[in-house]
Amino acid sequence: MGAAVASETQTAAAAPPPTWQCVLICWGEKYSTRIVNHLVESIASKTAQPARFVLISDRERPDLSPEVELVRFPERWLAANLRRSGCQAKLVMFEQQILRTDLPAIYVDLDTIILGDVSSGLALMQDRQTVAILPSAILPFGPVGRFLYRRTQKRKYARGNSSMVVFHPAECHYIAERFMQLLDEHPNFEFRPMIADERFISWVAQEHMVRLPKSYVVKFPGEYMFYWGFWLYVKAWLPWVQRRRSRLVAVTLNGLMIKPENLLELQEGDVIVDEKSRKLIWSRRTLGFMQAKIRSYYAGIV
């Protein structure tokens, strides 16, 4: 028994220190701890760089994996108006004393399927000030977006989606600080950039925004859904699309109609239409390996 304990201690002591931190956020009861643990296990099993896992939560979660450090929400971020559809409470990740400031971070939404090494996203950072997210508008992040941002005195800017965010906590406290300053001035979010967490990140950090490429992560509706069903078959057939999809690290299931519990009930050939009139054809011919991946990834946990 003593030898076994000594062996376990030596193994723990030999574990390499983390080089980055993976950030998860959960409030309320929408997501079970089982989903959180499964996501952590998926990321940990594929990362080439050892990670520290942090869950920012509004409550204690006794069944949370021991790999995960639970950090409680500061009370001011749990106001009811910050936990609605705009998800402004997610900006807590930029608050001081929430994350370590000696490690870069990657935030991952809980409804994300992990296919590869999430830590590879760290290479997308141009410097410590970089904030990288998925683009969600025609105007691109970069010189064009920054030019318009300056030219219009910050009224126009490139926008993104915060399903995944790559950033360095030491350089991003200003995001949370600026939001709270504006919240005092505009408690009803009448200042347009405040209407959603991703809109605010895009606005306040526009000078440092970088896009996460579609070879790294995609939003499921943008990649596997479209207004015209025939295009889904054509797109899945294109060789360069097949190559890009085969290299994907993550797919986020953002959208009310495409949550795992809904997808697992679909039969081959079923069609669903989301709130934006985009079609999903649940077929191997349109989804490729992703259909089986969704089934296996969520089997037994939803």
Short mmCIF file of C-alpha atoms in Angstrom, two decimals:
data_model
loop_
_atom_site.label_atom_id
_atom_site.label_comp_id
_atom_site.label_asym_id
_atom_site.label_seq_id
_atom_site.Cartn_x
_atom_site.Cartn_y
_atom_site.Cartn_z
CA MET A 1 0.00 0.00 0.00
CA GLY A 2 2.83 2.40 0.98
CA ALA A 3 4.63 1.76 -2.31
CA ALA A 4 1.46 2.44 -4.28
CA VAL A 5 0.92 5.75 -2.46
CA ALA A 6 4.55 6.71 -3.04
CA SER A 7 4.20 5.89 -6.74
CA GLU A 8 1.08 8.05 -7.04
CA THR A 9 2.86 10.92 -5.27
CA GLN A 10 5.84 10.69 -7.60
CA THR A 11 3.53 10.67 -10.63
CA ALA A 12 1.72 13.76 -9.39
CA ALA A 13 5.03 15.50 -8.65
CA ALA A 14 6.26 14.69 -12.15
CA ALA A 15 3.22 16.24 -13.84
CA PRO A 16 4.38 19.18 -15.96
CA PRO A 17 3.14 22.63 -14.94
CA PRO A 18 0.37 24.16 -17.07
CA THR A 19 1.35 26.40 -19.97
CA TRP A 20 -2.19 27.72 -20.55
CA GLN A 21 -5.58 27.80 -18.88
CA CYS A 22 -8.87 26.55 -20.25
CA VAL A 23 -11.81 28.63 -19.04
CA LEU A 24 -15.40 27.39 -18.74
CA ILE A 25 -18.41 29.31 -17.42
CA CYS A 26 -21.65 27.90 -16.02
CA TRP A 27 -24.55 29.45 -14.16
CA GLY A 28 -27.97 28.06 -13.34
CA GLU A 29 -28.97 24.49 -14.07
CA LYS A 30 -29.02 24.41 -17.86
CA TYR A 31 -25.81 22.36 -18.03
CA SER A 32 -25.06 19.38 -15.83
CA THR A 33 -21.66 18.91 -14.23
CA ARG A 34 -21.42 15.71 -16.27
CA ILE A 35 -21.27 17.82 -19.46
CA VAL A 36 -18.57 20.03 -17.91
CA ASN A 37 -16.49 17.02 -16.89
CA HIS A 38 -16.87 15.43 -20.32
CA LEU A 39 -15.70 18.61 -22.04
CA VAL A 40 -12.68 18.87 -19.74
CA GLU A 41 -11.78 15.24 -20.36
CA SER A 42 -12.04 15.74 -24.13
CA ILE A 43 -9.81 18.82 -24.09
CA ALA A 44 -7.27 17.30 -21.69
CA SER A 45 -6.95 14.10 -23.70
CA LYS A 46 -6.06 15.98 -26.90
CA THR A 47 -3.98 18.95 -25.80
CA ALA A 48 -0.26 18.91 -26.56
CA GLN A 49 0.38 21.52 -23.86
CA PRO A 50 -0.62 20.85 -20.23
CA ALA A 51 -3.55 22.96 -19.14
CA ARG A 52 -5.07 24.40 -16.02
CA PHE A 53 -8.87 24.04 -16.07
CA VAL A 54 -11.07 26.69 -14.46
CA LEU A 55 -14.85 26.67 -14.11
CA ILE A 56 -16.41 30.01 -13.19
CA SER A 57 -19.67 29.04 -11.50
CA ASP A 58 -22.49 30.57 -9.49
CA ARG A 59 -22.57 27.61 -7.08
CA GLU A 60 -20.54 24.77 -5.67
CA ARG A 61 -20.54 21.64 -7.80
CA PRO A 62 -19.53 18.66 -5.60
CA ASP A 63 -19.31 16.22 -8.51
CA LEU A 64 -16.90 18.41 -10.49
CA SER A 65 -13.78 16.64 -11.76
CA PRO A 66 -10.77 17.13 -9.44
CA GLU A 67 -8.88 18.40 -12.50
CA VAL A 68 -11.03 21.52 -12.49
CA GLU A 69 -10.61 24.51 -10.20
CA LEU A 70 -13.94 26.12 -9.36
CA VAL A 71 -13.99 29.91 -9.09
CA ARG A 72 -17.14 31.59 -7.83
CA PHE A 73 -18.77 34.45 -9.70
CA PRO A 74 -18.39 37.84 -8.02
CA GLU A 75 -21.91 38.80 -6.97
CA ARG A 76 -22.14 41.84 -9.24
CA TRP A 77 -21.78 39.62 -12.32
CA LEU A 78 -24.81 37.54 -11.33
CA ALA A 79 -27.35 40.33 -11.76
CA ALA A 80 -30.42 39.01 -13.60
CA ASN A 81 -30.00 41.40 -16.53
CA LEU A 82 -26.49 40.02 -17.19
CA ARG A 83 -27.67 36.41 -17.43
CA ARG A 84 -30.26 36.82 -20.17
CA SER A 85 -29.81 36.18 -23.89
CA GLY A 86 -27.00 38.75 -24.16
CA CYS A 87 -24.89 36.64 -21.78
CA GLN A 88 -23.02 39.70 -20.52
CA ALA A 89 -22.13 37.67 -17.42
CA LYS A 90 -19.54 35.85 -19.57
CA LEU A 91 -17.44 39.01 -19.41
CA VAL A 92 -16.53 37.91 -15.88
CA MET A 93 -13.63 35.99 -17.46
CA PHE A 94 -11.88 39.34 -17.91
CA GLU A 95 -12.42 40.42 -14.30
CA GLN A 96 -9.38 40.85 -12.07
CA GLN A 97 -8.51 38.00 -9.68
CA ILE A 98 -10.60 35.47 -11.61
CA LEU A 99 -7.85 33.93 -13.74
CA ARG A 100 -4.13 33.63 -13.28
CA THR A 101 -2.24 36.41 -15.04
CA ASP A 102 0.86 34.36 -15.82
CA LEU A 103 -0.85 32.07 -18.36
CA PRO A 104 -2.70 32.72 -21.64
CA ALA A 105 -6.29 31.50 -21.72
CA ILE A 106 -8.80 29.92 -24.05
CA TYR A 107 -12.47 30.19 -23.19
CA VAL A 108 -14.69 27.37 -24.52
CA ASP A 109 -18.50 27.30 -24.53
CA LEU A 110 -19.97 24.24 -22.85
CA ASP A 111 -21.89 23.21 -25.98
CA THR A 112 -18.70 22.57 -27.93
CA ILE A 113 -17.53 19.33 -29.55
CA ILE A 114 -13.78 18.83 -29.27
CA LEU A 115 -12.04 17.19 -32.22
CA GLY A 116 -8.40 18.17 -31.76
CA ASP A 117 -5.85 20.14 -29.76
CA VAL A 118 -7.52 23.29 -28.43
CA SER A 119 -4.17 24.69 -27.26
CA SER A 120 -3.10 25.10 -30.91
CA GLY A 121 -5.23 28.26 -30.86
CA LEU A 122 -2.56 29.97 -28.77
CA ALA A 123 -0.41 30.24 -31.89
CA LEU A 124 -3.00 32.65 -33.33
CA MET A 125 -2.09 35.33 -30.81
CA GLN A 126 -0.03 38.08 -32.42
CA ASP A 127 0.97 39.47 -29.03
CA ARG A 128 -0.28 39.46 -25.43
CA GLN A 129 -2.95 42.03 -26.25
CA THR A 130 -4.58 39.83 -28.90
CA VAL A 131 -8.20 38.80 -28.44
CA ALA A 132 -9.22 36.12 -30.95
CA ILE A 133 -12.83 35.08 -31.58
CA LEU A 134 -14.98 33.72 -34.38
CA PRO A 135 -16.04 36.35 -36.94
CA SER A 136 -19.80 36.84 -37.30
CA ALA A 137 -20.16 39.76 -39.71
CA ILE A 138 -19.04 40.66 -43.23
CA LEU A 139 -16.65 43.33 -41.98
CA PRO A 140 -13.40 41.51 -41.12
CA PHE A 141 -11.19 41.87 -38.09
CA GLY A 142 -7.87 43.47 -38.95
CA PRO A 143 -6.82 46.63 -40.80
CA VAL A 144 -10.18 47.16 -42.54
CA GLY A 145 -12.21 46.78 -39.37
CA ARG A 146 -9.84 48.96 -37.37
CA PHE A 147 -9.88 51.68 -40.07
CA LEU A 148 -13.67 51.88 -40.03
CA TYR A 149 -13.68 51.77 -36.22
CA ARG A 150 -11.40 54.80 -36.05
CA ARG A 151 -13.00 56.64 -38.97
CA THR A 152 -16.50 56.39 -37.47
CA GLN A 153 -15.31 57.18 -33.93
CA LYS A 154 -16.03 53.61 -32.81
CA ARG A 155 -19.59 53.47 -34.15
CA LYS A 156 -18.80 50.83 -36.82
CA TYR A 157 -16.62 47.82 -36.15
CA ALA A 158 -16.03 44.17 -37.01
CA ARG A 159 -18.00 41.80 -34.79
CA GLY A 160 -17.50 38.24 -33.66
CA ASN A 161 -18.96 35.30 -31.76
CA SER A 162 -17.64 34.39 -28.31
CA SER A 163 -18.14 30.62 -28.39
CA MET A 164 -14.34 30.43 -28.15
CA VAL A 165 -12.05 33.25 -27.04
CA VAL A 166 -8.24 33.24 -27.01
CA PHE A 167 -6.71 35.95 -24.83
CA HIS A 168 -4.20 36.77 -22.10
CA PRO A 169 -5.91 37.66 -18.81
CA ALA A 170 -3.09 39.99 -17.74
CA GLU A 171 -3.83 42.29 -20.68
CA CYS A 172 -7.64 42.13 -20.76
CA HIS A 173 -8.93 43.37 -17.40
CA TYR A 174 -9.93 46.59 -19.13
CA ILE A 175 -12.76 44.71 -20.90
CA ALA A 176 -14.60 43.94 -17.65
CA GLU A 177 -13.71 47.29 -16.12
CA ARG A 178 -15.01 49.27 -19.09
CA PHE A 179 -18.24 47.25 -19.19
CA MET A 180 -18.97 47.91 -15.53
CA GLN A 181 -18.27 51.62 -16.01
CA LEU A 182 -20.73 51.74 -18.89
CA LEU A 183 -23.29 49.66 -17.00
CA ASP A 184 -23.49 52.40 -14.39
CA GLU A 185 -24.18 54.90 -17.19
CA HIS A 186 -26.46 52.67 -19.28
CA PRO A 187 -28.22 50.20 -16.96
CA ASN A 188 -30.70 49.26 -19.70
CA PHE A 189 -28.01 48.55 -22.31
CA GLU A 190 -29.12 51.45 -24.48
CA PHE A 191 -25.49 51.82 -25.55
CA ARG A 192 -25.53 49.41 -28.51
CA PRO A 193 -22.20 47.55 -27.96
CA MET A 194 -23.48 46.39 -24.56
CA ILE A 195 -26.35 44.27 -25.90
CA ALA A 196 -24.27 41.07 -25.91
CA ASP A 197 -20.95 39.92 -24.49
CA GLU A 198 -19.47 39.19 -27.92
CA ARG A 199 -20.59 42.55 -29.28
CA PHE A 200 -18.93 44.30 -26.36
CA ILE A 201 -15.67 42.36 -26.67
CA SER A 202 -15.53 43.21 -30.38
CA TRP A 203 -16.14 46.89 -29.70
CA VAL A 204 -13.88 47.53 -26.72
CA ALA A 205 -10.97 45.36 -27.97
CA GLN A 206 -11.34 46.17 -31.69
CA GLU A 207 -7.73 47.37 -31.99
CA HIS A 208 -6.52 43.92 -30.89
CA MET A 209 -9.11 41.61 -32.42
CA VAL A 210 -8.06 38.60 -34.52
CA ARG A 211 -10.34 36.04 -36.14
CA LEU A 212 -10.31 32.36 -35.26
CA PRO A 213 -10.01 30.62 -38.66
CA LYS A 214 -12.53 28.11 -39.94
CA SER A 215 -9.77 25.53 -40.06
CA TYR A 216 -9.62 25.74 -36.23
CA VAL A 217 -13.23 26.14 -35.10
CA VAL A 218 -16.63 26.63 -36.73
CA LYS A 219 -20.13 27.38 -35.59
CA PHE A 220 -22.30 24.41 -36.50
CA PRO A 221 -25.08 26.51 -38.11
CA GLY A 222 -22.60 28.42 -40.26
CA GLU A 223 -20.77 25.30 -41.40
CA TYR A 224 -23.44 22.61 -41.67
CA MET A 225 -26.66 24.56 -42.25
CA PHE A 226 -27.89 26.76 -45.09
CA TYR A 227 -31.05 28.25 -46.59
CA TRP A 228 -30.89 25.98 -49.67
CA GLY A 229 -30.69 22.29 -48.93
CA PHE A 230 -28.97 21.35 -52.20
CA TRP A 231 -25.96 23.50 -51.24
CA LEU A 232 -25.33 21.34 -48.18
CA TYR A 233 -24.77 18.33 -50.44
CA VAL A 234 -22.54 20.30 -52.80
CA LYS A 235 -20.48 21.81 -50.00
CA ALA A 236 -19.88 18.44 -48.33
CA TRP A 237 -18.64 17.07 -51.67
CA LEU A 238 -16.02 19.78 -52.26
CA PRO A 239 -12.51 18.37 -51.64
CA TRP A 240 -11.14 21.52 -49.99
CA VAL A 241 -14.09 21.63 -47.61
CA GLN A 242 -13.53 17.99 -46.72
CA ARG A 243 -9.84 18.70 -46.01
CA ARG A 244 -10.63 21.71 -43.85
CA ARG A 245 -13.29 19.87 -41.88
CA SER A 246 -10.91 16.98 -41.27
CA ARG A 247 -8.52 19.39 -39.49
CA LEU A 248 -11.12 21.06 -37.29
CA VAL A 249 -10.30 21.34 -33.60
CA ALA A 250 -13.76 22.27 -32.37
CA VAL A 251 -17.37 22.75 -33.46
CA THR A 252 -19.72 24.88 -31.37
CA LEU A 253 -23.41 24.03 -31.25
CA ASN A 254 -24.67 27.57 -30.85
CA GLY A 255 -28.36 27.97 -31.61
CA LEU A 256 -31.61 26.95 -29.94
CA MET A 257 -32.51 24.25 -32.49
CA ILE A 258 -29.22 22.36 -32.56
CA LYS A 259 -28.61 21.42 -28.98
CA PRO A 260 -27.35 17.83 -28.46
CA GLU A 261 -30.61 16.54 -27.05
CA ASN A 262 -32.38 17.62 -30.23
CA LEU A 263 -29.76 16.26 -32.61
CA LEU A 264 -29.62 12.84 -30.98
CA GLU A 265 -33.32 12.33 -31.69
CA LEU A 266 -32.96 12.87 -35.44
CA GLN A 267 -33.19 10.04 -37.97
CA GLU A 268 -31.26 9.81 -41.25
CA GLY A 269 -32.67 12.35 -43.69
CA ASP A 270 -34.57 14.42 -41.12
CA VAL A 271 -34.64 18.17 -41.76
CA ILE A 272 -34.88 20.91 -39.16
CA VAL A 273 -35.02 24.67 -39.72
CA ASP A 274 -33.63 27.15 -37.22
CA GLU A 275 -34.88 30.59 -36.21
CA LYS A 276 -32.96 32.14 -39.13
CA SER A 277 -34.57 29.78 -41.68
CA ARG A 278 -31.36 27.79 -42.19
CA LYS A 279 -31.81 24.09 -42.88
CA LEU A 280 -30.02 21.16 -41.32
CA ILE A 281 -30.24 17.88 -43.24
CA TRP A 282 -29.31 15.11 -40.82
CA SER A 283 -27.47 12.93 -43.30
CA ARG A 284 -24.06 11.33 -43.71
CA ARG A 285 -23.95 12.92 -47.17
CA THR A 286 -24.21 16.46 -45.80
CA LEU A 287 -22.46 16.08 -42.43
CA GLY A 288 -19.76 13.53 -43.18
CA PHE A 289 -17.97 12.27 -40.07
CA MET A 290 -19.62 14.96 -37.93
CA GLN A 291 -22.88 13.04 -37.75
CA ALA A 292 -21.25 10.04 -36.08
CA LYS A 293 -19.06 12.32 -33.97
CA ILE A 294 -22.06 14.09 -32.47
CA ARG A 295 -23.70 10.78 -31.63
CA SER A 296 -20.61 9.32 -29.99
CA TYR A 297 -19.56 12.54 -28.23
CA TYR A 298 -22.86 13.00 -26.42
CA ALA A 299 -23.90 9.38 -26.01
CA GLY A 300 -24.85 8.80 -22.39
CA ILE A 301 -24.35 12.34 -21.15
CA VAL A 302 -27.49 14.17 -22.37
#
